[in-house]
PDB file of C-alpha atoms in Angstrom:
ATOM      1  CA  MET A  78      94.984  92.359 146.211  1.00 54.00           C
ATOM      2  CA  ASP A  79      97.104  89.284 145.480  1.00 59.00           C
ATOM      3  CA  ILE A  80      94.905  88.556 142.463  1.00 65.00           C
ATOM      4  CA  LEU A  81      95.582  92.001 140.962  1.00 62.00           C
ATOM      5  CA  THR A  82      99.336  91.689 141.407  1.00 63.00           C
ATOM      6  CA  GLY A  83      99.401  88.168 139.991  1.00 65.00           C
ATOM      7  CA  LEU A  84     100.847  87.702 136.509  1.00 70.00           C
ATOM      8  CA  PHE A  85      98.682  87.345 133.408  1.00 71.00           C
ATOM      9  CA  LEU A  86     100.518  86.794 130.104  1.00 71.00           C
ATOM     10  CA  GLY A  87     103.746  88.004 131.678  1.00 75.00           C
ATOM     11  CA  GLN A  88     102.479  91.211 133.348  1.00 84.00           C
ATOM     12  CA  PRO A  89     100.452  92.026 136.520  1.00 85.00           C
ATOM     13  CA  LEU A  90      96.712  91.644 136.093  1.00 87.00           C
ATOM     14  CA  TRP A  91      96.072  95.211 137.255  1.00 88.00           C
ATOM     15  CA  MET A  92      98.038  96.545 134.255  1.00 90.00           C
ATOM     16  CA  TRP A  93      95.801  94.658 131.860  1.00 91.00           C
ATOM     17  CA  LEU A  94      92.645  95.824 133.687  1.00 91.00           C
ATOM     18  CA  ALA A  95      93.862  99.430 133.708  1.00 91.00           C
ATOM     19  CA  PHE A  96      94.450  99.338 129.962  1.00 93.00           C
ATOM     20  CA  LEU A  97      91.086  97.738 129.155  1.00 92.00           C
ATOM     21  CA  GLY A  98      89.335 100.165 131.487  1.00 92.00           C
ATOM     22  CA  LEU A  99      90.975 103.095 129.688  1.00 92.00           C
ATOM     23  CA  VAL A 100      89.949 101.764 126.250  1.00 90.00           C
ATOM     24  CA  ILE A 101      86.347 101.178 127.387  1.00 89.00           C
ATOM     25  CA  ALA A 102      86.183 104.707 128.849  1.00 89.00           C
ATOM     26  CA  LEU A 103      87.540 106.175 125.576  1.00 86.00           C
ATOM     27  CA  LEU A 104      84.997 104.292 123.472  1.00 84.00           C
ATOM     28  CA  ALA A 105      82.145 105.302 125.770  1.00 82.00           C
ATOM     29  CA  PHE A 106      83.253 108.936 125.627  1.00 80.00           C
ATOM     30  CA  ASP A 107      83.594 108.759 121.829  1.00 75.00           C
ATOM     31  CA  LEU A 108      80.138 107.316 121.203  1.00 69.00           C
ATOM     32  CA  GLY A 109      78.186 108.733 124.138  1.00 65.00           C
ATOM     33  CA  VAL A 110      79.564 112.293 124.150  1.00 63.00           C
ATOM     34  CA  LEU A 111      81.535 113.274 121.055  1.00 64.00           C
ATOM     35  CA  HIS A 112      79.345 111.566 118.438  1.00 61.00           C
ATOM     36  CA  ARG A 113      76.039 111.193 120.211  1.00 65.00           C
ATOM     37  CA  ASP A 114      74.194 112.965 117.409  1.00 65.00           C
ATOM     38  CA  GLY A 115      75.843 111.024 114.555  1.00 63.00           C
ATOM     39  CA  HIS A 116      77.092 114.155 112.783  1.00 65.00           C
ATOM     40  CA  GLU A 117      79.493 114.284 109.874  1.00 69.00           C
ATOM     41  CA  ILE A 118      83.118 114.469 111.006  1.00 73.00           C
ATOM     42  CA  ASP A 119      85.083 117.253 109.302  1.00 73.00           C
ATOM     43  CA  VAL A 120      88.840 117.441 108.815  1.00 74.00           C
ATOM     44  CA  ARG A 121      89.394 119.728 111.826  1.00 77.00           C
ATOM     45  CA  GLU A 122      87.589 117.397 114.228  1.00 77.00           C
ATOM     46  CA  SER A 123      89.363 114.401 112.729  1.00 78.00           C
ATOM     47  CA  LEU A 124      92.801 115.997 113.246  1.00 80.00           C
ATOM     48  CA  LEU A 125      91.991 117.079 116.809  1.00 83.00           C
ATOM     49  CA  LEU A 126      90.655 113.673 117.775  1.00 83.00           C
ATOM     50  CA  SER A 127      93.607 111.908 116.159  1.00 82.00           C
ATOM     51  CA  GLY A 128      96.067 114.229 117.911  1.00 85.00           C
ATOM     52  CA  PHE A 129      94.375 113.413 121.222  1.00 88.00           C
ATOM     53  CA  TYR A 130      94.682 109.643 120.613  1.00 87.00           C
ATOM     54  CA  PHE A 131      98.290 110.049 119.436  1.00 88.00           C
ATOM     55  CA  ALA A 132      99.237 111.995 122.571  1.00 91.00           C
ATOM     56  CA  LEU A 133      97.417 109.435 124.722  1.00 92.00           C
ATOM     57  CA  GLY A 134      99.287 106.594 122.973  1.00 91.00           C
ATOM     58  CA  LEU A 135     102.616 108.307 123.661  1.00 91.00           C
ATOM     59  CA  ALA A 136     101.603 108.974 127.285  1.00 93.00           C
ATOM     60  CA  PHE A 137     100.776 105.296 127.707  1.00 94.00           C
ATOM     61  CA  GLY A 138     104.248 104.559 126.352  1.00 92.00           C
ATOM     62  CA  GLY A 139     105.589 106.715 129.211  1.00 93.00           C
ATOM     63  CA  PHE A 140     103.560 104.581 131.621  1.00 94.00           C
ATOM     64  CA  VAL A 141     105.096 101.393 130.116  1.00 94.00           C
ATOM     65  CA  TRP A 142     108.577 102.965 130.434  1.00 94.00           C
ATOM     66  CA  TRP A 143     107.910 103.833 134.105  1.00 93.00           C
ATOM     67  CA  GLN A 144     106.508 100.433 135.010  1.00 92.00           C
ATOM     68  CA  LEU A 145     108.579  98.048 132.885  1.00 91.00           C
ATOM     69  CA  GLY A 146     111.801  99.943 132.145  1.00 90.00           C
ATOM     70  CA  ALA A 147     113.437 101.880 129.316  1.00 89.00           C
ATOM     71  CA  ARG A 148     113.813  98.908 126.969  1.00 89.00           C
ATOM     72  CA  SER A 149     110.129  98.046 127.183  1.00 91.00           C
ATOM     73  CA  GLY A 150     109.232 101.700 126.694  1.00 91.00           C
ATOM     74  CA  VAL A 151     111.300 101.895 123.469  1.00 90.00           C
ATOM     75  CA  GLU A 152     109.841  98.585 122.256  1.00 90.00           C
ATOM     76  CA  TYR A 153     106.306  99.926 122.884  1.00 93.00           C
ATOM     77  CA  LEU A 154     107.074 103.123 120.976  1.00 91.00           C
ATOM     78  CA  THR A 155     108.585 101.176 118.054  1.00 89.00           C
ATOM     79  CA  GLY A 156     105.572  98.859 117.916  1.00 88.00           C
ATOM     80  CA  PHE A 157     103.218 101.838 118.123  1.00 90.00           C
ATOM     81  CA  VAL A 158     104.927 103.598 115.210  1.00 87.00           C
ATOM     82  CA  VAL A 159     105.137 100.415 113.096  1.00 85.00           C
ATOM     83  CA  GLU A 160     101.495  99.491 113.647  1.00 84.00           C
ATOM     84  CA  LYS A 161     100.240 102.997 112.929  1.00 82.00           C
ATOM     85  CA  SER A 162     102.297 103.084 109.741  1.00 80.00           C
ATOM     86  CA  LEU A 163     101.164  99.645 108.532  1.00 78.00           C
ATOM     87  CA  ALA A 164      97.565 100.511 109.311  1.00 75.00           C
ATOM     88  CA  MET A 165      97.883 103.527 106.971  1.00 73.00           C
ATOM     89  CA  ASP A 166      97.569 101.091 104.080  1.00 71.00           C
ATOM     90  CA  ASN A 167      94.238 100.055 105.579  1.00 76.00           C
ATOM     91  CA  VAL A 168      92.893 103.566 104.919  1.00 77.00           C
ATOM     92  CA  PHE A 169      93.033 102.889 101.164  1.00 76.00           C
ATOM     93  CA  VAL A 170      90.875  99.788 101.635  1.00 80.00           C
ATOM     94  CA  ILE A 171      88.397 101.467 104.008  1.00 84.00           C
ATOM     95  CA  ALA A 172      87.933 104.359 101.571  1.00 82.00           C
ATOM     96  CA  MET A 173      87.376 101.884  98.732  1.00 82.00           C
ATOM     97  CA  ILE A 174      84.759  99.927 100.751  1.00 87.00           C
ATOM     98  CA  PHE A 175      82.853 103.061 101.727  1.00 87.00           C
ATOM     99  CA  GLY A 176      82.933 104.232  98.123  1.00 84.00           C
ATOM    100  CA  TYR A 177      81.643 100.908  96.771  1.00 86.00           C
ATOM    101  CA  PHE A 178      78.680 100.836  99.167  1.00 88.00           C
ATOM    102  CA  ALA A 179      78.102 104.597  98.858  1.00 86.00           C
ATOM    103  CA  ILE A 180      78.234 105.115 102.621  1.00 88.00           C
ATOM    104  CA  PRO A 181      77.740 108.842 103.393  1.00 88.00           C
ATOM    105  CA  ARG A 182      80.305 110.520 105.664  1.00 82.00           C
ATOM    106  CA  GLN A 183      77.818 110.994 108.529  1.00 83.00           C
ATOM    107  CA  LEU A 184      77.379 107.204 108.778  1.00 86.00           C
ATOM    108  CA  GLN A 185      81.040 106.228 108.358  1.00 86.00           C
ATOM    109  CA  HIS A 186      81.910 106.899 111.986  1.00 81.00           C
ATOM    110  CA  ARG A 187      79.242 104.417 113.134  1.00 84.00           C
ATOM    111  CA  VAL A 188      80.801 101.687 110.995  1.00 88.00           C
ATOM    112  CA  LEU A 189      84.330 102.492 112.178  1.00 85.00           C
ATOM    113  CA  PHE A 190      83.253 102.614 115.849  1.00 83.00           C
ATOM    114  CA  TRP A 191      81.700  99.164 115.815  1.00 86.00           C
ATOM    115  CA  GLY A 192      84.592  98.009 113.696  1.00 85.00           C
ATOM    116  CA  ILE A 193      87.078  98.971 116.407  1.00 84.00           C
ATOM    117  CA  LEU A 194      85.203  96.747 118.898  1.00 84.00           C
ATOM    118  CA  GLY A 195      85.741  93.835 116.527  1.00 85.00           C
ATOM    119  CA  VAL A 196      89.404  94.780 116.161  1.00 84.00           C
ATOM    120  CA  ILE A 197      89.925  94.758 119.935  1.00 85.00           C
ATOM    121  CA  VAL A 198      88.529  91.208 120.198  1.00 87.00           C
ATOM    122  CA  LEU A 199      90.149  89.798 117.032  1.00 86.00           C
ATOM    123  CA  ARG A 200      93.594  91.265 117.783  1.00 86.00           C
ATOM    124  CA  ALA A 201      93.413  89.851 121.328  1.00 87.00           C
ATOM    125  CA  ILE A 202      92.749  86.379 119.916  1.00 88.00           C
ATOM    126  CA  MET A 203      95.524  86.614 117.313  1.00 86.00           C
ATOM    127  CA  ILE A 204      98.092  88.083 119.716  1.00 86.00           C
ATOM    128  CA  GLY A 205      97.209  85.566 122.457  1.00 85.00           C
ATOM    129  CA  PHE A 206      97.631  82.740 119.939  1.00 85.00           C
ATOM    130  CA  GLY A 207     100.905  84.197 118.678  1.00 83.00           C
ATOM    131  CA  ALA A 208     102.252  84.711 122.216  1.00 82.00           C
ATOM    132  CA  THR A 209     101.455  81.075 123.070  1.00 83.00           C
ATOM    133  CA  LEU A 210     103.269  79.864 119.963  1.00 83.00           C
ATOM    134  CA  VAL A 211     106.341  81.997 120.639  1.00 79.00           C
ATOM    135  CA  SER A 212     106.565  80.956 124.312  1.00 78.00           C
ATOM    136  CA  GLU A 213     106.203  77.245 123.480  1.00 81.00           C
ATOM    137  CA  PHE A 214     108.216  77.179 120.262  1.00 79.00           C
ATOM    138  CA  GLY A 215     110.914  79.842 120.055  1.00 76.00           C
ATOM    139  CA  TRP A 216     111.717  78.986 116.435  1.00 78.00           C
ATOM    140  CA  VAL A 217     108.295  80.395 115.420  1.00 82.00           C
ATOM    141  CA  LEU A 218     109.895  83.857 115.549  1.00 81.00           C
ATOM    142  CA  TYR A 219     112.147  82.866 112.621  1.00 84.00           C
ATOM    143  CA  ILE A 220     109.040  81.840 110.632  1.00 86.00           C
ATOM    144  CA  PHE A 221     107.499  85.250 111.439  1.00 81.00           C
ATOM    145  CA  ALA A 222     110.719  86.965 110.336  1.00 83.00           C
ATOM    146  CA  ALA A 223     110.942  85.035 107.057  1.00 87.00           C
ATOM    147  CA  PHE A 224     107.254  85.752 106.391  1.00 84.00           C
ATOM    148  CA  LEU A 225     107.828  89.485 106.908  1.00 83.00           C
ATOM    149  CA  ILE A 226     110.805  89.505 104.511  1.00 86.00           C
ATOM    150  CA  LEU A 227     108.867  87.653 101.839  1.00 87.00           C
ATOM    151  CA  THR A 228     105.807  89.910 102.321  1.00 83.00           C
ATOM    152  CA  GLY A 229     107.965  93.034 102.002  1.00 84.00           C
ATOM    153  CA  ILE A 230     109.612  91.730  98.806  1.00 87.00           C
ATOM    154  CA  ARG A 231     106.213  90.839  97.357  1.00 84.00           C
ATOM    155  CA  MET A 232     104.889  94.343  98.137  1.00 79.00           C
ATOM    156  CA  LEU A 233     107.871  95.918  96.395  1.00 80.00           C
ATOM    157  CA  MET A 234     107.466  93.753  93.275  1.00 80.00           C
ATOM    158  CA  THR A 235     103.692  93.909  92.865  1.00 73.00           C
ATOM    159  CA  GLY A 236     103.118  97.600  93.533  1.00 59.00           C
ATOM    160  CA  HIS A 237      99.539  98.893  93.633  1.00 57.00           C
ATOM    161  CA  GLU A 238      96.869  96.537  92.322  1.00 58.00           C
ATOM    162  CA  GLU A 239      93.301  97.549  91.611  1.00 59.00           C
ATOM    163  CA  THR A 240      90.681  95.522  93.501  1.00 65.00           C
ATOM    164  CA  ASP A 241      87.220  94.724  92.146  1.00 68.00           C
ATOM    165  CA  LEU A 242      85.006  94.503  95.247  1.00 75.00           C
ATOM    166  CA  SER A 243      82.055  93.188  93.265  1.00 73.00           C
ATOM    167  CA  ARG A 244      83.963  89.913  92.834  1.00 80.00           C
ATOM    168  CA  ASN A 245      85.026  89.611  96.465  1.00 82.00           C
ATOM    169  CA  PRO A 246      84.107  86.066  97.685  1.00 85.00           C
ATOM    170  CA  ILE A 247      82.981  87.306 101.133  1.00 85.00           C
ATOM    171  CA  LEU A 248      80.641  89.818  99.553  1.00 86.00           C
ATOM    172  CA  LEU A 249      79.306  87.251  97.078  1.00 86.00           C
ATOM    173  CA  PHE A 250      78.755  84.818  99.994  1.00 87.00           C
ATOM    174  CA  MET A 251      76.713  87.410 101.950  1.00 87.00           C
ATOM    175  CA  LYS A 252      74.605  88.238  98.928  1.00 84.00           C
ATOM    176  CA  GLY A 253      74.036  84.563  98.137  1.00 84.00           C
ATOM    177  CA  ARG A 254      73.238  83.304 101.664  1.00 86.00           C
ATOM    178  CA  PHE A 255      71.473  86.248 103.323  1.00 86.00           C
ATOM    179  CA  ARG A 256      68.636  88.604 102.532  1.00 87.00           C
ATOM    180  CA  VAL A 257      70.217  91.955 101.618  1.00 87.00           C
ATOM    181  CA  THR A 258      68.590  95.305 100.896  1.00 87.00           C
ATOM    182  CA  GLU A 259      69.657  97.217  97.795  1.00 85.00           C
ATOM    183  CA  SER A 260      69.800 100.592  99.554  1.00 86.00           C
ATOM    184  CA  LEU A 261      70.755 102.039 102.928  1.00 88.00           C
ATOM    185  CA  HIS A 262      68.211 102.451 105.723  1.00 86.00           C
ATOM    186  CA  GLY A 263      69.694 105.265 107.762  1.00 85.00           C
ATOM    187  CA  ASP A 264      72.156 104.089 110.416  1.00 86.00           C
ATOM    188  CA  ARG A 265      70.571 100.656 110.783  1.00 88.00           C
ATOM    189  CA  PHE A 266      72.560  97.453 110.189  1.00 89.00           C
ATOM    190  CA  PHE A 267      69.378  95.325 109.906  1.00 90.00           C
ATOM    191  CA  VAL A 268      65.775  96.116 108.969  1.00 90.00           C
ATOM    192  CA  ARG A 269      62.525  94.156 108.888  1.00 88.00           C
ATOM    193  CA  GLN A 270      60.786  94.112 105.506  1.00 86.00           C
ATOM    194  CA  LEU A 271      58.059  92.195 103.745  1.00 80.00           C
ATOM    195  CA  ASN A 272      59.405  89.051 102.050  1.00 78.00           C
ATOM    196  CA  PRO A 273      57.733  88.923  98.601  1.00 76.00           C
ATOM    197  CA  LYS A 274      57.965  85.112  98.528  1.00 75.00           C
ATOM    198  CA  SER A 275      56.465  84.263 101.944  1.00 74.00           C
ATOM    199  CA  GLY A 276      54.479  87.433 102.529  1.00 75.00           C
ATOM    200  CA  ARG A 277      55.891  87.730 106.055  1.00 81.00           C
ATOM    201  CA  MET A 278      58.051  90.385 107.737  1.00 83.00           C
ATOM    202  CA  VAL A 279      61.650  89.123 107.892  1.00 87.00           C
ATOM    203  CA  ARG A 280      65.046  90.556 108.783  1.00 89.00           C
ATOM    204  CA  TYR A 281      67.235  91.958 105.998  1.00 90.00           C
ATOM    205  CA  MET A 282      70.919  92.928 106.096  1.00 91.00           C
ATOM    206  CA  THR A 283      71.695  96.459 104.916  1.00 92.00           C
ATOM    207  CA  PRO A 284      74.770  97.635 102.920  1.00 91.00           C
ATOM    208  CA  LEU A 285      75.935  99.378 106.115  1.00 91.00           C
ATOM    209  CA  PHE A 286      76.429  96.011 107.834  1.00 92.00           C
ATOM    210  CA  GLN A 287      78.051  94.570 104.705  1.00 92.00           C
ATOM    211  CA  ALA A 288      80.560  97.449 104.813  1.00 92.00           C
ATOM    212  CA  LEU A 289      81.270  96.671 108.494  1.00 92.00           C
ATOM    213  CA  VAL A 290      81.941  92.985 107.726  1.00 91.00           C
ATOM    214  CA  MET A 291      84.246  93.877 104.821  1.00 90.00           C
ATOM    215  CA  ILE A 292      86.237  96.286 106.988  1.00 89.00           C
ATOM    216  CA  GLU A 293      86.587  93.651 109.717  1.00 88.00           C
ATOM    217  CA  ILE A 294      87.810  91.105 107.171  1.00 87.00           C
ATOM    218  CA  ALA A 295      90.300  93.664 105.799  1.00 84.00           C
ATOM    219  CA  ASP A 296      91.636  94.272 109.303  1.00 84.00           C
ATOM    220  CA  VAL A 297      92.190  90.536 109.859  1.00 82.00           C
ATOM    221  CA  ILE A 298      94.155  90.383 106.589  1.00 79.00           C
ATOM    222  CA  PHE A 299      96.286  93.360 107.590  1.00 79.00           C
ATOM    223  CA  ALA A 300      96.828  91.857 111.074  1.00 80.00           C
ATOM    224  CA  VAL A 301      98.522  88.881 109.380  1.00 77.00           C
ATOM    225  CA  ASP A 302     101.345  91.313 108.528  1.00 74.00           C
ATOM    226  CA  SER A 303     101.262  93.662 111.516  1.00 79.00           C
ATOM    227  CA  VAL A 304     101.081  91.112 114.362  1.00 82.00           C
ATOM    228  CA  PRO A 305     104.204  89.170 113.263  1.00 84.00           C
ATOM    229  CA  ALA A 306     105.956  92.518 112.701  1.00 82.00           C
ATOM    230  CA  ILE A 307     105.461  93.567 116.322  1.00 82.00           C
ATOM    231  CA  PHE A 308     106.378  90.095 117.629  1.00 84.00           C
ATOM    232  CA  ALA A 309     109.636  90.580 115.735  1.00 83.00           C
ATOM    233  CA  ILE A 310     110.152  93.744 117.848  1.00 85.00           C
ATOM    234  CA  THR A 311     109.091  92.323 121.221  1.00 85.00           C
ATOM    235  CA  THR A 312     107.561  89.062 122.480  1.00 85.00           C
ATOM    236  CA  ASP A 313     105.848  90.729 125.446  1.00 90.00           C
ATOM    237  CA  PRO A 314     102.077  90.249 124.794  1.00 90.00           C
ATOM    238  CA  TYR A 315     101.266  93.356 126.841  1.00 92.00           C
ATOM    239  CA  ILE A 316     103.435  95.641 124.708  1.00 93.00           C
ATOM    240  CA  VAL A 317     102.269  93.950 121.494  1.00 90.00           C
ATOM    241  CA  TYR A 318      98.562  94.329 122.307  1.00 92.00           C
ATOM    242  CA  THR A 319      98.568  97.811 123.828  1.00 93.00           C
ATOM    243  CA  SER A 320     100.685  99.328 121.050  1.00 91.00           C
ATOM    244  CA  ASN A 321      98.386  97.694 118.474  1.00 89.00           C
ATOM    245  CA  ILE A 322      95.176  99.009 119.969  1.00 90.00           C
ATOM    246  CA  PHE A 323      96.389 102.556 120.596  1.00 90.00           C
ATOM    247  CA  ALA A 324      97.733 102.836 117.059  1.00 86.00           C
ATOM    248  CA  ILE A 325      94.431 101.618 115.547  1.00 84.00           C
ATOM    249  CA  LEU A 326      92.313 103.888 117.776  1.00 83.00           C
ATOM    250  CA  GLY A 327      94.195 106.925 116.523  1.00 75.00           C
ATOM    251  CA  LEU A 328      94.201 105.899 112.901  1.00 74.00           C
ATOM    252  CA  ARG A 329      90.440 105.359 112.761  1.00 70.00           C
ATOM    253  CA  ALA A 330      90.039 108.867 114.084  1.00 71.00           C
ATOM    254  CA  LEU A 331      92.448 110.209 111.495  1.00 75.00           C
ATOM    255  CA  TYR A 332      90.679 108.414 108.619  1.00 77.00           C
ATOM    256  CA  PHE A 333      88.347 111.320 107.847  1.00 75.00           C
ATOM    257  CA  ALA A 334      91.279 113.663 107.262  1.00 72.00           C
ATOM    258  CA  LEU A 335      93.460 111.108 105.468  1.00 73.00           C
ATOM    259  CA  ALA A 336      90.775 109.852 103.104  1.00 69.00           C
ATOM    260  CA  ALA A 337      90.773 113.151 101.197  1.00 63.00           C
ATOM    261  CA  ILE A 338      94.573 113.321 100.752  1.00 69.00           C
ATOM    262  CA  ILE A 339      95.533 109.648 100.684  1.00 70.00           C
ATOM    263  CA  HIS A 340      96.746 110.017  97.099  1.00 67.00           C
ATOM    264  CA  ARG A 341      99.598 112.223  98.425  1.00 72.00           C
ATOM    265  CA  PHE A 342     101.152 109.140 100.103  1.00 74.00           C
ATOM    266  CA  ALA A 343     101.637 107.314  96.814  1.00 73.00           C
ATOM    267  CA  TYR A 344     105.056 105.878  97.758  1.00 77.00           C
ATOM    268  CA  LEU A 345     104.313 104.990 101.360  1.00 76.00           C
ATOM    269  CA  LYS A 346     103.610 101.383 100.384  1.00 78.00           C
ATOM    270  CA  GLN A 347     107.198 100.970  99.166  1.00 83.00           C
ATOM    271  CA  ALA A 348     108.487 102.393 102.457  1.00 83.00           C
ATOM    272  CA  LEU A 349     106.283  99.964 104.405  1.00 81.00           C
ATOM    273  CA  ALA A 350     107.637  97.108 102.276  1.00 84.00           C
ATOM    274  CA  ILE A 351     111.224  98.079 103.121  1.00 85.00           C
ATOM    275  CA  LEU A 352     110.226  98.396 106.778  1.00 83.00           C
ATOM    276  CA  LEU A 353     108.836  94.827 106.814  1.00 84.00           C
ATOM    277  CA  VAL A 354     112.057  93.519 105.258  1.00 86.00           C
ATOM    278  CA  PHE A 355     114.094  95.365 107.904  1.00 85.00           C
ATOM    279  CA  ILE A 356     111.979  94.124 110.849  1.00 82.00           C
ATOM    280  CA  GLY A 357     112.220  90.528 109.584  1.00 83.00           C
ATOM    281  CA  SER A 358     115.936  90.769 108.819  1.00 87.00           C
ATOM    282  CA  LYS A 359     117.016  92.142 112.201  1.00 82.00           C
ATOM    283  CA  ILE A 360     116.201  88.849 113.927  1.00 79.00           C
ATOM    284  CA  PHE A 361     118.638  87.025 111.655  1.00 84.00           C
ATOM    285  CA  VAL A 362     121.187  89.860 111.916  1.00 83.00           C
ATOM    286  CA  ALA A 363     121.105  89.692 115.737  1.00 78.00           C
ATOM    287  CA  ASP A 364     121.796  85.949 115.594  1.00 80.00           C
ATOM    288  CA  MET A 365     124.629  86.342 113.107  1.00 82.00           C
ATOM    289  CA  LEU A 366     126.335  88.979 115.289  1.00 77.00           C
ATOM    290  CA  GLY A 367     125.782  86.963 118.481  1.00 76.00           C
ATOM    291  CA  TRP A 368     123.470  89.538 120.061  1.00 75.00           C
ATOM    292  CA  GLU A 369     120.749  88.517 122.452  1.00 70.00           C
ATOM    293  CA  LYS A 370     118.435  90.969 120.721  1.00 74.00           C
ATOM    294  CA  PHE A 371     118.696  93.717 118.108  1.00 76.00           C
ATOM    295  CA  PRO A 372     119.079  97.035 120.035  1.00 77.00           C
ATOM    296  CA  ALA A 373     115.628  98.570 120.538  1.00 73.00           C
ATOM    297  CA  GLU A 374     116.977 102.129 120.062  1.00 78.00           C
ATOM    298  CA  TRP A 375     118.503 101.218 116.692  1.00 81.00           C
ATOM    299  CA  SER A 376     115.267  99.548 115.628  1.00 79.00           C
ATOM    300  CA  LEU A 377     113.257 102.660 116.474  1.00 80.00           C
ATOM    301  CA  GLY A 378     115.719 104.940 114.706  1.00 84.00           C
ATOM    302  CA  VAL A 379     115.811 102.925 111.487  1.00 84.00           C
ATOM    303  CA  THR A 380     112.004 102.643 111.522  1.00 82.00           C
ATOM    304  CA  ALA A 381     111.625 106.412 111.854  1.00 83.00           C
ATOM    305  CA  VAL A 382     114.120 107.070 109.012  1.00 87.00           C
ATOM    306  CA  ILE A 383     112.392 104.598 106.627  1.00 86.00           C
ATOM    307  CA  LEU A 384     108.916 105.976 107.293  1.00 81.00           C
ATOM    308  CA  ALA A 385     109.962 109.635 107.198  1.00 84.00           C
ATOM    309  CA  SER A 386     111.737 109.049 103.877  1.00 88.00           C
ATOM    310  CA  GLY A 387     108.615 107.406 102.427  1.00 84.00           C
ATOM    311  CA  VAL A 388     106.336 110.225 103.577  1.00 81.00           C
ATOM    312  CA  PHE A 389     108.544 113.098 102.425  1.00 85.00           C
ATOM    313  CA  TYR A 390     109.343 111.463  99.088  1.00 85.00           C
ATOM    314  CA  SER A 391     105.621 110.884  98.484  1.00 82.00           C
ATOM    315  CA  LEU A 392     104.736 114.502  99.302  1.00 80.00           C
ATOM    316  CA  TRP A 393     107.543 115.725  97.055  1.00 84.00           C
ATOM    317  CA  LYS A 394     106.632 113.518  94.085  1.00 79.00           C
ATOM    318  CA  THR A 395     102.887 114.272  94.301  1.00 76.00           C
ATOM    319  CA  ALA A 396     103.255 118.014  94.785  1.00 72.00           C
ATOM    320  CA  ARG A 397     101.608 120.122  92.126  1.00 60.00           C
ATOM    321  CA  PRO A 398     104.072 121.563  89.585  1.00 56.00           C
ATOM    322  CA  ARG A 399     104.523 125.311  89.755  1.00 49.00           C
TER     323      ARG A 399
END
């Protein structure tokens, strides 16, 4: 019992185990029950599943509030909203990757499911490393803040840039170093085929696995922005990690509905850029005003206003003319 109540990364071990147990149960239910037959996910199912994950993420925020206090609860909710919003930009990339490899909709859930397992591990490593840096060197937070401000400014100035996946160095590396099939082989990531050079049966990588690798790489790139953003909101590794994972779980479920209407959020990127500048700036503002920390309630309110403005402006500008 003493082991469970002992602290791990600032919080009792039982809280970490409860969260991981919940995530494992959700993934098992998703793969073993909801998508056991590998069917194509329609918009209705996508919205229902996303709504379930969103409600669960909010409910977990209530648990954080109950266990750790109101301030931690607000910080979790702010991190949850920020991560979900930043991950929206990832939907553009995922849709582009699936389109490039011509992955049919009935196989896309398989890629996203295994992708979320990679996200859980990779985010844990990045957040653990970031938490260690912040606890040992407090000035690292100012580097995170400056990085967020510069990233937001760069996003505002560059706008939307077209990406040519055929020239991606990771993709070129996989094609140059591994045996790759030209076409899909059902839901298989690897297949055994006859090697025309040696005449033996060898293992080949399929485009489905290449799509999985590209999505994982894209998530790492996006985490470079999102992880510092949440550390600028709170330095509690538990709140940072749990808000990250719950936001990503829900967004992957929502992908199948968003992919068809993503063009309606044309100006969301500008809103996200302004949000990054705000999150980075509030650390310096708190220091200038002599505050211990920027008020969590203000941070949540400003975040909600920025994102709501970006969404409504996008919907208004992309609406069909009468």
